[in-house]
XYZ file of C-alpha atoms in Angstrom:
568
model
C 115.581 27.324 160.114
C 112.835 29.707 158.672
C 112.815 29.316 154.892
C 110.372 28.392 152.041
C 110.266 25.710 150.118
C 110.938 27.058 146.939
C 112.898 29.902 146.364
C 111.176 31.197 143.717
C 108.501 33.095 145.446
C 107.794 35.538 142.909
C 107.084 33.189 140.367
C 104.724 30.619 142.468
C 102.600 33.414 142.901
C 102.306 33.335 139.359
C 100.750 29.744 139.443
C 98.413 30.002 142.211
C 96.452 32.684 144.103
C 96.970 31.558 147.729
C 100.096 30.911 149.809
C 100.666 28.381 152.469
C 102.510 28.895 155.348
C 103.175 26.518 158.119
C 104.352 27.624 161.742
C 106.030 24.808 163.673
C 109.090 24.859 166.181
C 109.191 21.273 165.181
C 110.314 21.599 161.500
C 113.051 19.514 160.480
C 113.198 19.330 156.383
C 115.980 17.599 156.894
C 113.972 14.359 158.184
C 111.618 12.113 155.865
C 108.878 13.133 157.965
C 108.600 16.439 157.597
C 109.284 16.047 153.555
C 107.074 13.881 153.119
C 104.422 16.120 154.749
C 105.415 18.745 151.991
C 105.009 16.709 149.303
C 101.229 16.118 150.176
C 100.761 19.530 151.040
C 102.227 20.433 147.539
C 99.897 18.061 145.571
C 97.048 21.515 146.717
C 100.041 24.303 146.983
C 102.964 24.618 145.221
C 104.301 27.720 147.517
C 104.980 26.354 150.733
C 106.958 28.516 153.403
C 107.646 27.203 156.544
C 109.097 29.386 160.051
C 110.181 27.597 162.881
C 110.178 31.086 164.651
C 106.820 33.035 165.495
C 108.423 36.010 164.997
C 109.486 36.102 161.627
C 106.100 34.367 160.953
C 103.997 37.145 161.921
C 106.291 39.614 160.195
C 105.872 37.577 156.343
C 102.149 37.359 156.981
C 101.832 41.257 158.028
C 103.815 41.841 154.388
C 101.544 39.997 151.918
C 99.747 41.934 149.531
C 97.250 40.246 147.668
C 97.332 37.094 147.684
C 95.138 34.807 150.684
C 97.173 33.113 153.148
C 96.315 29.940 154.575
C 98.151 29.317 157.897
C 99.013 25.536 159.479
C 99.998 26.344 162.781
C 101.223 24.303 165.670
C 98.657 23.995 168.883
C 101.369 25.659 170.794
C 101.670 27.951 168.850
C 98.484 28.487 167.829
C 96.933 28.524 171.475
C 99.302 31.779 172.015
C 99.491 33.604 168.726
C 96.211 33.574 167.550
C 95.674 37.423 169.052
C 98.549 38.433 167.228
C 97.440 36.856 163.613
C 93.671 35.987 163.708
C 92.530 39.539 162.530
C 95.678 39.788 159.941
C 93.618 40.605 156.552
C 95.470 38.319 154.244
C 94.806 35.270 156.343
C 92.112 33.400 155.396
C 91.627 30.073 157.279
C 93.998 28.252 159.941
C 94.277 24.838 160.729
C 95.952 23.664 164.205
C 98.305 20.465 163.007
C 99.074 19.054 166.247
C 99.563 15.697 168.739
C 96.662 16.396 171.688
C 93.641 17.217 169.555
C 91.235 17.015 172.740
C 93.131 20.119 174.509
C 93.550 22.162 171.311
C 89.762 21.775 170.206
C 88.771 23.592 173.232
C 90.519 27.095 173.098
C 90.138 26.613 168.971
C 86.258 27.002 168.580
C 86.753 30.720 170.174
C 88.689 31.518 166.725
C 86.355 31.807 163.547
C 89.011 31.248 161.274
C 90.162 28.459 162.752
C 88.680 25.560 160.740
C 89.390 22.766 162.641
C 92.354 21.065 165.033
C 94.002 17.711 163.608
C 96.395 15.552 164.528
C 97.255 14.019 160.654
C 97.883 15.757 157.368
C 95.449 14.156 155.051
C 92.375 16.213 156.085
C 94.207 19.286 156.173
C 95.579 17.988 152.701
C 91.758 17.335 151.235
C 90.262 20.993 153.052
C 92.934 22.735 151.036
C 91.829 21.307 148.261
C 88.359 22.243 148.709
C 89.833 26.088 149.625
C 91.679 26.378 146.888
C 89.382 24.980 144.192
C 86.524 27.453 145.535
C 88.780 30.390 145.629
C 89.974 30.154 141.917
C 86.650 30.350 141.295
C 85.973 32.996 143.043
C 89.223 35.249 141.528
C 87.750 34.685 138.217
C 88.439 38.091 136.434
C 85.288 39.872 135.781
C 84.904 43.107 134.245
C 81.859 45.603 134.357
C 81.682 46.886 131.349
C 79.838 50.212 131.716
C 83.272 51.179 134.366
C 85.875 49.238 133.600
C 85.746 48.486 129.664
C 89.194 48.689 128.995
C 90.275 45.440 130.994
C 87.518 43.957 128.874
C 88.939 45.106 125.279
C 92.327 44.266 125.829
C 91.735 40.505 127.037
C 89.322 40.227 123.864
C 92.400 41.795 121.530
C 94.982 39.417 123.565
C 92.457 36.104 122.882
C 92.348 37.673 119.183
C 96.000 37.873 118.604
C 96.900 34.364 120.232
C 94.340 32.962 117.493
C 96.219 34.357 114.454
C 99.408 33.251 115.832
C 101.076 30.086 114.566
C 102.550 28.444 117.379
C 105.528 25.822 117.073
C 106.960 23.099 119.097
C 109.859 25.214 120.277
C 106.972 27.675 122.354
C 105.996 24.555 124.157
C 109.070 23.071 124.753
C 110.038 26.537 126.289
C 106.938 26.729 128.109
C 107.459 22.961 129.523
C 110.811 24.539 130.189
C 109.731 27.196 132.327
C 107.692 24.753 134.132
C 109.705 22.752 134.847
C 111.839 25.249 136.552
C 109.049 26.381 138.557
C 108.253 23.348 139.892
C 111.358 21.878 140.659
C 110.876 20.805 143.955
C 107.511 19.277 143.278
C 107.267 15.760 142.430
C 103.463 15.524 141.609
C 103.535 18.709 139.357
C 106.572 17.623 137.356
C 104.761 14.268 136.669
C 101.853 16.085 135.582
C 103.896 18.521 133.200
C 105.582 15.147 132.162
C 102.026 13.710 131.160
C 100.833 16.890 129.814
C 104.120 16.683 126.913
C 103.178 13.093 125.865
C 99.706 13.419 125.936
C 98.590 16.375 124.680
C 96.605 17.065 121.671
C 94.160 19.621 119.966
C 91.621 17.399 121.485
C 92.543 17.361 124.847
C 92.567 20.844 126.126
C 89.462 20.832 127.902
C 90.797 17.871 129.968
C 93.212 19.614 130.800
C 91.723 22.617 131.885
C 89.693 20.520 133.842
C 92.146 18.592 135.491
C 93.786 18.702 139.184
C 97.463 20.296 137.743
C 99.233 23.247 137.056
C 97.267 24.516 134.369
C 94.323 25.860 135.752
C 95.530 28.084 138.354
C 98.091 29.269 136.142
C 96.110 30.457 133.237
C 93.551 31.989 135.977
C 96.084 34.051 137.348
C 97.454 35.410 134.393
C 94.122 36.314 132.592
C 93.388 37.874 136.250
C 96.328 40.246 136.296
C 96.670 40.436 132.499
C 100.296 39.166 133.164
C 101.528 39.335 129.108
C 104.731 37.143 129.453
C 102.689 33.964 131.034
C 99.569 34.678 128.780
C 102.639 34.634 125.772
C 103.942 30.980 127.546
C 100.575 29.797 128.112
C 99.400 31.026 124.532
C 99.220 27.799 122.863
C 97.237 26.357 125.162
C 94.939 28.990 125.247
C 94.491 29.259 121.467
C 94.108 25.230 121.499
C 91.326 25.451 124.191
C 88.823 27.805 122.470
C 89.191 25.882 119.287
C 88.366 22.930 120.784
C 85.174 24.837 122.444
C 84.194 26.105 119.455
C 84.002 23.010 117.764
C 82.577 21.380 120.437
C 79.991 24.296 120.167
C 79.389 23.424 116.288
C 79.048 19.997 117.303
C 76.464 20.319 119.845
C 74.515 23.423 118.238
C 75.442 24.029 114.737
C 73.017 21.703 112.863
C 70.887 24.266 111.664
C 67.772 23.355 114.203
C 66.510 25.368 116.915
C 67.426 24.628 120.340
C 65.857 25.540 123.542
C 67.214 27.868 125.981
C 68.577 26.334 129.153
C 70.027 27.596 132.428
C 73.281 26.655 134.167
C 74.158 27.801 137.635
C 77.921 28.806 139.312
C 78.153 29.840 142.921
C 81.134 32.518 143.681
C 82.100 34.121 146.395
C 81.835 38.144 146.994
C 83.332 40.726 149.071
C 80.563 43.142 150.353
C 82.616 45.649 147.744
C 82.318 43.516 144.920
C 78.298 42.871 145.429
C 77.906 46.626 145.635
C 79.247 46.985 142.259
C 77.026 44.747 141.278
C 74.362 45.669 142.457
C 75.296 49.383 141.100
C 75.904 47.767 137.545
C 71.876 45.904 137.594
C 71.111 46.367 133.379
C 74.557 46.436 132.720
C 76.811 44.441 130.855
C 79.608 42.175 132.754
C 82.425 40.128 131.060
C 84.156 37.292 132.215
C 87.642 37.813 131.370
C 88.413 34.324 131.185
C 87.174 30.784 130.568
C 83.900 30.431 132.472
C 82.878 27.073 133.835
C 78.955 26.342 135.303
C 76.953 23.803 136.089
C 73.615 22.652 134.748
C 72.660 20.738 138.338
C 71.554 23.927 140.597
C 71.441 21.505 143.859
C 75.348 20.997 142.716
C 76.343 25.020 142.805
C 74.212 25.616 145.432
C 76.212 23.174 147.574
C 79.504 24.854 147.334
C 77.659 28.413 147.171
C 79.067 30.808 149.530
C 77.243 34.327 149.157
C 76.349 34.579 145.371
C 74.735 32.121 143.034
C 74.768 33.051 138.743
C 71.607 32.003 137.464
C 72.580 32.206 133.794
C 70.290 31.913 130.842
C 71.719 30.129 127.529
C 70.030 30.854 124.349
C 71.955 28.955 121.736
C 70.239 30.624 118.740
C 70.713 34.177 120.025
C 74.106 34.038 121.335
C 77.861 34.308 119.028
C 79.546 33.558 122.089
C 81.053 29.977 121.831
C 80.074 27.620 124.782
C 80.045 23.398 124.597
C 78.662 21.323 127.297
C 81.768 18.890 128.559
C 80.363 16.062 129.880
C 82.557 14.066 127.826
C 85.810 15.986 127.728
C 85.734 16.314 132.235
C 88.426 15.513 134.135
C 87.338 16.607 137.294
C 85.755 13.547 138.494
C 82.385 15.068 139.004
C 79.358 13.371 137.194
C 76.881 16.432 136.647
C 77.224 18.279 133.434
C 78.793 21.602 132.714
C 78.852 23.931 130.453
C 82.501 25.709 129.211
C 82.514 29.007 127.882
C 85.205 30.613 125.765
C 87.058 33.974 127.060
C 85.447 36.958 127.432
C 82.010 36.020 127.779
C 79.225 38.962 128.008
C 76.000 38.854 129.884
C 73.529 41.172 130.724
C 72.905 41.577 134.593
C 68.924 41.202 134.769
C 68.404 41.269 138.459
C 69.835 40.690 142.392
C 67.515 39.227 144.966
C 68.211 37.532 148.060
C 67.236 33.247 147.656
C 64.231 32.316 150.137
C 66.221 30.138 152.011
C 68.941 31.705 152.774
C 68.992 35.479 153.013
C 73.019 36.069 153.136
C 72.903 34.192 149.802
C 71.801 36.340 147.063
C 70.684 35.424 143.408
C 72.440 37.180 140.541
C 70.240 36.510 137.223
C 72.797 36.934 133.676
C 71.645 35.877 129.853
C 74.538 35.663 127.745
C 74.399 38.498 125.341
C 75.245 38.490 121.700
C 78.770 40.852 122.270
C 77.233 43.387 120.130
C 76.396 46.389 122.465
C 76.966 49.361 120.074
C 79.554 51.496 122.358
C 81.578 48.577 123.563
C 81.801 47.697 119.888
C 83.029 50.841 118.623
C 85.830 51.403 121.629
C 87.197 47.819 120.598
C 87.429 48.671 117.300
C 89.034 51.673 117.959
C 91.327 50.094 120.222
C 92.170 47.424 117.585
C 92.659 49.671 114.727
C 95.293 51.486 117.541
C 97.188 48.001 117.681
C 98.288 47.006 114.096
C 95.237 44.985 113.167
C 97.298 44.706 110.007
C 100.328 43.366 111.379
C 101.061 39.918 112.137
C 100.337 38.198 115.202
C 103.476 38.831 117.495
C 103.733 42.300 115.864
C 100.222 43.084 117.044
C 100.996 41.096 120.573
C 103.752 43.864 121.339
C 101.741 46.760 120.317
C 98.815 45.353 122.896
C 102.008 44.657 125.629
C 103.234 48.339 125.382
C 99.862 49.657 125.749
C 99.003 47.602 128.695
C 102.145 49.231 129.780
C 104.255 45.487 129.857
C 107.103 47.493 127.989
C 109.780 44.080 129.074
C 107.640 41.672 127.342
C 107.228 43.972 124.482
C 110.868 44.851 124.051
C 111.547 41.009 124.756
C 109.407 40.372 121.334
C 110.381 43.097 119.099
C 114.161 42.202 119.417
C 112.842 38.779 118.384
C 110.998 40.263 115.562
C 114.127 42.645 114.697
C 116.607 39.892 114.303
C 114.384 37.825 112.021
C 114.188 40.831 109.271
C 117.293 40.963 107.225
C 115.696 42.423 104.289
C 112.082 43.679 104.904
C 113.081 47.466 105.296
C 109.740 48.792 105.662
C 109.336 45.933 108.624
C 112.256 47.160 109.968
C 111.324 50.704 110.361
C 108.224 49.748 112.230
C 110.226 47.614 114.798
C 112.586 50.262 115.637
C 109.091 52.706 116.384
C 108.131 50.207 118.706
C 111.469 49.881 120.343
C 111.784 53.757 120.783
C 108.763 54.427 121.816
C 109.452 51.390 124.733
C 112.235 53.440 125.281
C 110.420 56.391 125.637
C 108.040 55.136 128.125
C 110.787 53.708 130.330
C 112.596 57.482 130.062
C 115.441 56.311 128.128
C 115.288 59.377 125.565
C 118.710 58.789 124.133
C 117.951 55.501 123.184
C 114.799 56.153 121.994
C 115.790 59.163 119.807
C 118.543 56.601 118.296
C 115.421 54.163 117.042
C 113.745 56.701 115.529
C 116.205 57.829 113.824
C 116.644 54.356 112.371
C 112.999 54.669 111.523
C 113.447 57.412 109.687
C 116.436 56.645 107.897
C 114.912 53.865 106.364
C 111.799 55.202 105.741
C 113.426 58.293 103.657
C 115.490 55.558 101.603
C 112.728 53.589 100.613
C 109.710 55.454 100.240
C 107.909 58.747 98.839
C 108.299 61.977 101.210
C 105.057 62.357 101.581
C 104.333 58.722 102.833
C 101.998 58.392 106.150
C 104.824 56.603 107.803
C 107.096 59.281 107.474
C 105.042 61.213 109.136
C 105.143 59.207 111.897
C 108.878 58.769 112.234
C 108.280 62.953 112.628
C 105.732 62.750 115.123
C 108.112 60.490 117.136
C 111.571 62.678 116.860
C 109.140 65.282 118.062
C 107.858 63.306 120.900
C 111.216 63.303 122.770
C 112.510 66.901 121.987
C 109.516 67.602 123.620
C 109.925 65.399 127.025
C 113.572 67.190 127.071
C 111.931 70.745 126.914
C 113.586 71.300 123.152
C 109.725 73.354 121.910
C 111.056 74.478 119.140
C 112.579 71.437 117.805
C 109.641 69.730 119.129
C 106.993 72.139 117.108
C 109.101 71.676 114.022
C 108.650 67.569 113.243
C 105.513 68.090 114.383
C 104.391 70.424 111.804
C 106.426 68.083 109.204
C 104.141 65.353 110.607
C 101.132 67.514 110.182
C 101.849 69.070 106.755
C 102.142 65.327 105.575
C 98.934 64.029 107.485
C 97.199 66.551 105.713
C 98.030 65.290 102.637
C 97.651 62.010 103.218
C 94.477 61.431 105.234
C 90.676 62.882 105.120
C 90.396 65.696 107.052
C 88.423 63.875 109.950
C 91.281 61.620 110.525
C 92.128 60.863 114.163
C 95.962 60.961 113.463
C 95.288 64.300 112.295
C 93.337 64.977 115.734
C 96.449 63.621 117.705
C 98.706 65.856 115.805
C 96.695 69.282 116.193
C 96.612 68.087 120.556
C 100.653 67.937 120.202
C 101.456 71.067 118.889
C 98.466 72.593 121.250
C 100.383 70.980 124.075
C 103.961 73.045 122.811
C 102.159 75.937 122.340
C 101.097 75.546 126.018
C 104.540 74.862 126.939
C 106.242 78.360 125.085
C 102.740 80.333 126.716
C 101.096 81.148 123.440
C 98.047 80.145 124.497
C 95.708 81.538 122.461
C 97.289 79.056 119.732
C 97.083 76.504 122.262
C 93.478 76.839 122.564
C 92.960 76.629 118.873
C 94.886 73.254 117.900
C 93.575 71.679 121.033
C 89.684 72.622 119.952
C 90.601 71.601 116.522
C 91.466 68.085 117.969
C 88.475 67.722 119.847
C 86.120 68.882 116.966
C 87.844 66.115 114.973
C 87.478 63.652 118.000
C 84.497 63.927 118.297
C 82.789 62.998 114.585
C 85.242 59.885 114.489
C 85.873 58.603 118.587
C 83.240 57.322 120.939
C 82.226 59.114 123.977
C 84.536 57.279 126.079
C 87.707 56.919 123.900
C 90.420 58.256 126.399
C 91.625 60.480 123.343
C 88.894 62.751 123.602
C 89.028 62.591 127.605
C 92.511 64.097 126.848
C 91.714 66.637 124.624
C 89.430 67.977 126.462
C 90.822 68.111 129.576
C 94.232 69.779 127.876
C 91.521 72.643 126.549
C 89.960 73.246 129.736
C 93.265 73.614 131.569
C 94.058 77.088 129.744
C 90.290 77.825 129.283
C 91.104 80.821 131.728
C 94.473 81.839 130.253
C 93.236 82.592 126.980
């Protein structure tokens, strides 16, 4: 029977990013055999799915998406299918598991991906291992900053947030929970999430990272795909980790005395793609959107290296990044020492050059910047003053979820947040904005109209009329008379929103900017255009004495202005 060994496939692909699949006619789960063959395989994978028919094998492999697959096949299998699945994109590497080695080796060495016939698990067991460690590393998230800044701002407000927040014992227990759940089936994972509860402490974070568990893959996948609700699970951890780096980094470097710059090394491997962006990006800045390991031995990176080797230089007095060699804290078994850096880590790209020895292998020379390029600076601040900087922790957590567009997880918090205010009004009246304007973006107008017309209730009891706030809870009633076509309803909160803006903030103020682009846009709509064109130039006048270039705000404005340019 075709079936995988966990049903919960959409959640292992949470935890790891390959999947395992292993073709057989011979699979019996049923037997001791074949389950104890899945337990080794699990100590690499936890996602295991296993087909007993060729048919529906080929079709799960033709659906994957992004994730690598690596494929176990039979040799009679293999020595017919392999037209059929060698040149499938998403698989990576195959292995023939199978009883005549000697007659399987020969038809195998015609297949590239092929990486060798066996006739016992083990070796298959310790080249996954190798696979999977390598491509981790290699699905690091990076960002480029000049292109793709955005990715970079929000993981730096997410790390930001997680700091302020004040984590319990019930957030682990729930995340232990969830693991446990996940890994149900797997024996050596629910030991090590059985060690990780009676062991853990602030001090041991970096073991853990280190270690060959759960946690790794995990956290890399999430920080990869921004995935809010297991960066919220994980969030303890997190926090925990770069504390512990940072005071490993005051340890090591914060005595006051000079220290010499050094250089560590970290192979990863590159689509052709990737290395053009690179290469397009030389001078730039690039951020690595997660915890960044390296080595200081280059003979040790070089011997993993597949086409790209980091040659980063470390100067400790120059850089505000936190980083802490780990020689002490590794659990990886390895004796050379590396370095750890914290999240978002910036370096300049100095150079590309192909090494002398090896001219598919190319050199990529970074030194870790001091995070304070002007224009990234001023787009994350903008971005943080646009997320409740003012708020508390979880408050600011579902501001960063909705705009990351993660409206579950947001909604998911909020209620939490709504049910532990019983007499904070003013508290109140925020939550319900946040819940209608979830609503909003999920197209739920009635429901959202409903919240803000909580908000404003309360906001009318309990505070002056012409209160910023208020203002808000206008610009917000306005929002969805507008999505249902109601202009003139629409133009009339939003001039109650402007007439108290005006009053309330300098004229330069961006909320003011935001306000003039709203009732351009339902001038637009009822065709007075020449109005149109005014509010929207207003808004980009103001826009652009308070935004940076590259604030999508402005992008907006613009583009609303030039878009009746010729109507006017």
């Amino acid at each position: 029977m075709d079936r995988q060994h966990k049903s919960r496939c959409i959640n292992d692909q949470i935890v790891q990013n390959v999947l395992l699949i292993w073709l057989d006619s011979n699979i019996d789960q049923n037997t001791a055999d074949c389950q104890n063959t899945i337990t080794k395989l699990q100590r690499v994978i936890n996602l295991i799915q296993t087909f007993t028919e060729s048919d529906r094998c080929i079709e799960f492999l033709k659906k994957i998406n992004d994730d690598k697959a690596y494929l176990i096949i039979s040799g009679s299998f293999g020595e017919h299918l392999m037209p059929q699945i060698h040149d499938l994109t998403h698989v990576d590497t195959i292995f023939i598991f199978c009883g005549n080695k000697s007659h399987h080796e020969i038809w195998a060495k015609n297949w590239s991906k092929i990486k060798g016939v066996f006739a016992k698990i083990e070796p298959i067991c310790e080249a996954l291992k190798k696979l999977t460690r390598q491509h981790e590393q290699d699905s690091i998230p990076m960002s480029f900053i000049k292109t793709n800044a955005s990715s970079f701002v929000y993981a730096s407000i997410f790390k930001e947030i997680l700091l302020t927040i004040q984590f319990e014992e019930r957030h682990i227990q729930y995340f232990l929970k969830y693991c446990r759940n996940l890994f149900a089936d797997n024996d050596y994972e629910l030991e090590n999430i059985n060690k990780f509860e009676q062991t853990r402490t602030k001090k041991s974070p970096v073991r853990w990272y280190t270690s060959d568990c759960f946690l790794y893959p995990m956290l890399n996948r999430a920080l990869r795909s921004l995935d809010g609700d297991i960066i919220i699970k994980m969030g303890f951890f997190i926090a925990d980790l770069h504390r512990q780096i940072e005071e490993l980094h005051k340890e090591q470097f914060g005595d006051g005395q000079a220290h010499t710059p050094f250089i560590v090394y970290r192979e990863q491997g590159m689509t052709k793609i990737e290395f053009t962006k690179f290469q397009q990006n030389t001078g730039g800045l690039l951020s690595f959107n997660n915890f960044l390991l390296a080595s200081k031995k280059r003979e040790v990176s070089l011997s993993f290296a597949h086409n790209v080797l980091f040659v980063m230089k470390i100067q400790p007095d120059q850089s505000t990044i936190p980083f802490a060699s780990i020689q002490q804290h590794n659990c990886d078994g390895s004796m050379d020492e590396k370095i750890l850096f914290a999240m978002n880590s910036v370096f300049r790209i100095d150079g590309i050059q192909p090494t002398s020895d090896n001219p598919d292998t190319y050199i990529v020379n970074l030194t870790l910047t001091n995070n304070n390029d002007k224009d990234l600076q001023m787009l994350t601040d903008r971005i943080r003053q646009e997320t409740c900087p003012n708020s508390s922790g979880w408050h600011r957590l579902g501001s960063v979820l909705c705009k990351m567009g993660q409206l579950e997880n947001a909604e998911q918090i909020y209620k939490m947040l709504l049910k532990q205010q019983e007499t904070d009004n003013i508290a109140k009246a925020s939550i319900y904005d946040q819940l209608g304007t979830i609503k909003t973006q999920q197209e739920s107008y009635n429901e959202a109209f409903q919240f803000y017309e909580e908000s404003l209730k309360v906001r009318q009891q309990s505070l002056a009329p012409n209160h910023p706030d208020l203002a808000t809870s206008y610009n917000n009633i306005a929002d969805i008379y507008n999505r249902l076509s109601d202009y003139v309803q629409a133009l009339s909160n939003y001039e109650k929103a402007l007439a108290i803006r005006q009053q309330s903030f300098a004229p330069n103020h961006p909320d003011l900017a935001m306000t003039y682009n709203h009732i351009g846009e339902i001038y637009k709509h009822m065709q007075d255009y020449s109005k149109a064109y005014s509010f929207f130039e207003k808004a980009i006048d103001i826009a652009q004495k308070t935004l940076p270039e590259n604030h999508p705000h402005l992008t907006i404005y613009k583009n609303n202005l030039d878009k009746i340019k010729h109507k006017v």
